[in-house]
């Protein structure tokens, strides 16, 4: 949309001698496996600091703020240091802020996000910000009928390190936004099967999948196993209807889901004795030329 060339995709950082800044993440579990810790020179992030955070031999340049988007941090660095911001770059950073904050409506949104978005809106020459945000959210959902189950289940996943009263490990949270939730619900059994595979592959304690209906502004959580059911019912004060739990959350992003889960983990929640169901099949992840670049499991 902004006519900026897509950055090069680097699959193996061990073959480069570049210094690397981590953007929008800092947990070891989210760092690309080929990145060497010694090559990391900086962090730009707005997420909660993890117990399993990055540990380095020497000090790094770190820019972390309790704001709704890392794009807000980066834009403010441009403005603070008097660096020029082109219309295209302003549009990209504004798009990031609107995506992270759900058009400035998410509970993690701050005054800094709003002020920065207003400045970028002016620089980007967009005519109407709400209309632009709506078009952006719709564009994220356009290929729902062709997206693979792997991409649907894990494409929006973030991994968090947790330590509670009875458990410690890693939790995955995947969020899928769409204006056509019925298409996703029709594939619910496939999604659950894929979630079970991902839990085994990545040794996750729990994995949560949240479906957000952008048209009706509602959200539901898909049940993966007994641990997820028990924790989410206590955290969100509800009961599953079949495979789905309706969430009473005004605006959904990863922090809005993780915060009540983590709070419950650290307080009264006890690990269920029921064992997790194993996946029926764990195949290899592949990319074929006829799948629009989506990863499949075969």
Coordinates of C-alpha atoms in Angstrom, one line a residue:
X1 CA 0.0 0.0 0.0
X2 CA 2.8 2.4 0.9
X3 CA 5.0 1.4 -2.1
X4 CA 8.0 0.4 0.0
X5 CA 10.1 -2.5 -1.0
X6 CA 9.7 -5.6 1.2
X7 CA 12.9 -6.2 3.2
X8 CA 15.1 -9.2 2.4
X9 CA 14.0 -12.4 4.2
X10 CA 17.0 -13.8 6.0
X11 CA 16.6 -17.4 7.1
X12 CA 20.1 -18.0 8.5
X13 CA 21.8 -15.3 10.5
X14 CA 24.8 -17.4 11.3
X15 CA 26.1 -16.7 7.8
X16 CA 26.1 -13.0 8.3
X17 CA 28.4 -10.8 10.3
X18 CA 25.8 -8.2 11.0
X19 CA 25.0 -6.6 14.4
X20 CA 21.3 -7.3 15.2
X21 CA 18.6 -5.2 17.0
X22 CA 15.6 -7.1 18.3
X23 CA 12.4 -5.3 17.5
X24 CA 9.1 -5.9 19.2
X25 CA 10.5 -8.9 21.2
X26 CA 13.2 -9.7 23.7
X27 CA 12.4 -13.1 25.1
X28 CA 14.9 -15.9 24.3
X29 CA 12.0 -18.1 23.1
X30 CA 11.0 -15.6 20.4
X31 CA 14.6 -15.0 19.0
X32 CA 15.4 -16.6 15.7
X33 CA 17.4 -19.8 16.5
X34 CA 20.2 -18.9 14.1
X35 CA 20.9 -15.5 15.9
X36 CA 23.9 -15.6 18.2
X37 CA 23.5 -13.7 21.4
X38 CA 26.9 -12.1 20.9
X39 CA 25.6 -10.4 17.7
X40 CA 22.7 -8.7 19.4
X41 CA 23.4 -5.0 20.0
X42 CA 20.0 -3.5 20.9
X43 CA 16.4 -4.0 21.8
X44 CA 13.3 -2.0 20.9
X45 CA 10.3 -3.4 22.6
X46 CA 7.1 -2.6 24.5
X47 CA 6.3 -6.0 26.0
X48 CA 6.5 -7.1 29.6
X49 CA 10.0 -8.1 30.7
X50 CA 10.1 -11.9 31.1
X51 CA 11.8 -14.0 33.8
X52 CA 13.5 -15.8 30.9
X53 CA 14.7 -12.5 29.3
X54 CA 17.8 -12.2 27.1
X55 CA 21.0 -12.3 29.1
X56 CA 24.2 -10.9 27.4
X57 CA 27.9 -10.6 28.3
X58 CA 28.0 -6.8 27.7
X59 CA 25.5 -3.9 27.9
X60 CA 23.1 -3.3 25.1
X61 CA 21.3 -0.2 23.8
X62 CA 17.7 -0.8 25.0
X63 CA 14.6 1.3 24.2
X64 CA 11.6 0.0 26.2
X65 CA 8.5 1.9 27.0
X66 CA 5.1 0.9 28.6
X67 CA 3.3 2.0 25.4
X68 CA 0.8 0.2 23.1
X69 CA 3.2 -0.3 20.2
X70 CA 6.9 -0.6 19.4
X71 CA 6.1 1.7 16.4
X72 CA 5.3 4.4 18.8
X73 CA 8.8 4.1 20.4
X74 CA 10.5 4.1 17.0
X75 CA 8.5 7.1 15.7
X76 CA 9.3 9.1 18.9
X77 CA 13.0 8.4 18.4
X78 CA 12.7 9.9 14.9
X79 CA 10.9 12.9 16.2
X80 CA 13.2 13.4 19.3
X81 CA 16.4 13.3 17.1
X82 CA 14.9 15.5 14.4
X83 CA 15.1 12.8 11.7
X84 CA 12.9 13.3 8.6
X85 CA 9.9 11.0 8.3
X86 CA 8.6 10.5 4.7
X87 CA 5.0 10.1 3.9
X88 CA 5.5 6.4 3.3
X89 CA 7.5 5.8 6.5
X90 CA 4.9 7.7 8.5
X91 CA 2.2 5.5 7.0
X92 CA 4.0 2.3 7.9
X93 CA 4.6 3.3 11.5
X94 CA 1.0 4.5 11.8
X95 CA -0.2 1.2 10.4
X96 CA 1.8 -0.6 13.1
X97 CA 0.3 1.5 15.9
X98 CA -3.2 1.1 14.6
X99 CA -2.7 -2.7 14.4
X100 CA -1.2 -3.1 17.8
X101 CA -3.7 -0.9 19.6
X102 CA -6.7 -1.9 17.5
X103 CA -7.2 1.7 16.3
X104 CA -6.3 3.1 19.7
X105 CA -9.0 1.2 21.5
X106 CA -7.0 -1.6 23.2
X107 CA -6.6 -1.4 26.9
X108 CA -2.8 -1.1 26.5
X109 CA -3.1 2.1 24.5
X110 CA -1.5 5.2 26.1
X111 CA -1.6 8.9 25.5
X112 CA 1.8 8.6 23.8
X113 CA 0.3 6.2 21.2
X114 CA -2.5 8.7 20.5
X115 CA -0.2 11.7 20.2
X116 CA 2.3 9.8 18.0
X117 CA -0.5 8.4 15.8
X118 CA -1.9 11.9 15.3
X119 CA 1.5 13.2 14.2
X120 CA 2.1 10.3 11.8
X121 CA -1.5 10.7 10.5
X122 CA -0.6 14.3 9.5
X123 CA 2.7 13.3 7.9
X124 CA 1.1 10.4 6.0
X125 CA -1.5 12.5 4.3
X126 CA -4.2 10.0 5.0
X127 CA -7.7 11.5 4.7
X128 CA -9.6 9.7 7.4
X129 CA -7.9 7.5 10.1
X130 CA -10.9 5.4 11.1
X131 CA -11.6 4.4 7.5
X132 CA -7.9 3.6 7.0
X133 CA -7.8 1.4 10.1
X134 CA -11.0 -0.5 9.0
X135 CA -9.4 -1.1 5.5
X136 CA -6.3 -2.4 7.2
X137 CA -8.2 -4.8 9.5
X138 CA -10.2 -6.1 6.5
X139 CA -7.1 -6.6 4.4
X140 CA -5.7 -8.9 7.2
X141 CA -8.7 -11.2 6.7
X142 CA -9.0 -11.3 2.9
X143 CA -7.2 -14.6 2.4
X144 CA -9.0 -16.5 5.1
X145 CA -10.3 -19.1 2.7
X146 CA -6.9 -20.0 1.4
X147 CA -4.8 -19.8 4.6
X148 CA -3.3 -23.0 5.8
X149 CA -4.2 -24.5 9.2
X150 CA -0.7 -24.0 10.4
X151 CA -0.8 -20.3 9.5
X152 CA -4.2 -19.9 11.0
X153 CA -3.3 -21.6 14.3
X154 CA 0.2 -20.1 14.8
X155 CA 0.6 -17.2 12.5
X156 CA -0.3 -14.7 15.2
X157 CA 1.4 -16.6 18.1
X158 CA 3.6 -15.1 20.8
X159 CA 5.3 -17.2 23.4
X160 CA 5.6 -16.1 27.1
X161 CA 7.6 -17.5 29.9
X162 CA 5.5 -18.0 33.1
X163 CA 6.1 -19.1 36.6
X164 CA 3.1 -19.8 38.8
X165 CA 2.1 -21.5 42.1
X166 CA 2.0 -25.0 40.6
X167 CA 3.7 -24.7 37.2
X168 CA 6.4 -23.0 35.2
X169 CA 7.2 -23.1 31.5
X170 CA 6.1 -21.4 28.3
X171 CA 2.6 -20.4 27.2
X172 CA 1.7 -19.6 23.6
X173 CA -1.1 -17.2 22.6
X174 CA -2.3 -17.0 19.0
X175 CA -4.9 -14.4 17.9
X176 CA -6.7 -14.6 14.6
X177 CA -8.7 -11.6 13.4
X178 CA -11.5 -12.0 10.8
X179 CA -14.8 -10.5 9.8
X180 CA -15.9 -14.1 8.8
X181 CA -15.5 -16.2 12.0
X182 CA -17.8 -19.0 10.6
X183 CA -15.1 -20.0 8.2
X184 CA -12.7 -20.5 11.1
X185 CA -15.2 -22.2 13.3
X186 CA -15.9 -24.7 10.5
X187 CA -12.2 -25.8 10.8
X188 CA -12.1 -25.8 14.6
X189 CA -11.2 -29.5 14.9
X190 CA -8.2 -29.1 12.5
X191 CA -7.1 -26.1 14.4
X192 CA -7.2 -28.0 17.7
X193 CA -5.2 -30.8 16.1
X194 CA -2.6 -28.4 14.9
X195 CA -2.4 -26.7 18.4
X196 CA -1.7 -30.1 19.9
X197 CA 1.2 -30.6 17.4
X198 CA 2.7 -27.2 18.2
X199 CA 2.6 -27.9 21.9
X200 CA 4.5 -31.1 21.4
X201 CA 7.0 -29.6 19.0
X202 CA 7.7 -26.4 21.0
X203 CA 7.3 -28.0 24.4
X204 CA 4.7 -25.5 25.4
X205 CA 2.9 -25.8 28.8
X206 CA -0.3 -24.4 27.2
X207 CA -1.4 -22.9 23.9
X208 CA -4.4 -20.6 23.6
X209 CA -6.1 -19.6 20.3
X210 CA -8.4 -16.6 20.3
X211 CA -10.8 -15.8 17.4
X212 CA -11.7 -12.1 17.1
X213 CA -14.7 -11.1 15.0
X214 CA -13.7 -7.6 13.8
X215 CA -17.2 -6.9 12.5
X216 CA -19.2 -7.7 15.7
X217 CA -16.3 -6.8 18.0
X218 CA -16.5 -10.1 19.9
X219 CA -13.9 -12.7 20.8
X220 CA -13.8 -16.4 21.7
X221 CA -11.2 -18.8 22.9
X222 CA -10.8 -22.3 21.4
X223 CA -10.3 -25.2 23.9
X224 CA -7.1 -27.1 23.3
X225 CA -6.9 -29.2 26.4
X226 CA -7.8 -29.6 30.1
X227 CA -5.1 -27.2 31.4
X228 CA -6.1 -24.4 28.9
X229 CA -9.8 -24.9 29.8
X230 CA -9.2 -24.8 33.6
X231 CA -7.0 -21.7 33.5
X232 CA -9.0 -19.7 31.0
X233 CA -12.3 -20.4 32.8
X234 CA -10.9 -19.0 36.0
X235 CA -9.1 -16.1 34.4
X236 CA -12.0 -14.9 32.3
X237 CA -14.8 -16.0 34.7
X238 CA -16.7 -18.1 32.2
X239 CA -17.6 -21.6 31.0
X240 CA -17.0 -23.2 27.6
X241 CA -19.9 -23.8 25.3
X242 CA -18.6 -26.9 23.4
X243 CA -15.1 -25.9 22.2
X244 CA -15.5 -22.1 22.7
X245 CA -15.3 -19.7 25.5
X246 CA -16.8 -16.2 25.0
X247 CA -14.3 -13.6 26.3
X248 CA -15.5 -10.5 28.1
X249 CA -12.7 -8.3 26.7
X250 CA -13.3 -5.0 25.2
X251 CA -10.3 -5.0 22.8
X252 CA -8.1 -8.0 22.2
X253 CA -4.4 -8.2 21.8
X254 CA -1.8 -10.5 23.2
X255 CA -1.2 -8.5 26.4
X256 CA -5.0 -8.3 27.1
X257 CA -5.2 -12.1 26.9
X258 CA -1.9 -12.8 28.8
X259 CA -2.5 -10.4 31.7
X260 CA -5.5 -12.2 33.3
X261 CA -4.0 -15.7 32.5
X262 CA -0.7 -14.7 34.2
X263 CA -2.6 -13.2 37.2
X264 CA -4.5 -16.4 37.7
X265 CA -1.4 -18.5 37.3
X266 CA 0.3 -16.6 40.1
X267 CA -2.7 -16.7 42.5
X268 CA -5.1 -19.5 43.1
X269 CA -5.0 -21.8 40.0
X270 CA -3.9 -25.4 40.5
X271 CA -2.7 -27.6 37.7
X272 CA -5.4 -30.2 36.6
X273 CA -4.4 -33.9 37.0
X274 CA -6.0 -34.8 33.7
X275 CA -3.3 -35.4 31.1
X276 CA -3.2 -33.4 27.8
X277 CA -4.6 -35.3 24.8
X278 CA -1.8 -36.2 22.3
X279 CA -2.1 -35.2 18.6
X280 CA -3.3 -37.8 16.2
X281 CA -0.5 -37.0 13.8
X282 CA 2.7 -34.9 13.9
X283 CA 4.1 -34.5 10.4
X284 CA 6.8 -32.3 8.9
X285 CA 6.3 -28.6 8.2
X286 CA 6.8 -27.9 4.5
X287 CA 6.3 -25.0 2.0
X288 CA 5.0 -25.9 -1.5
X289 CA 4.9 -23.6 -4.5
X290 CA 1.1 -24.0 -4.9
X291 CA 0.3 -22.8 -1.3
X292 CA 0.9 -19.1 -1.6
X293 CA 3.9 -19.3 0.7
X294 CA 1.9 -20.8 3.6
X295 CA 3.5 -23.6 5.7
X296 CA 1.7 -26.9 5.6
X297 CA 2.0 -30.0 7.8
X298 CA 2.4 -33.3 5.9

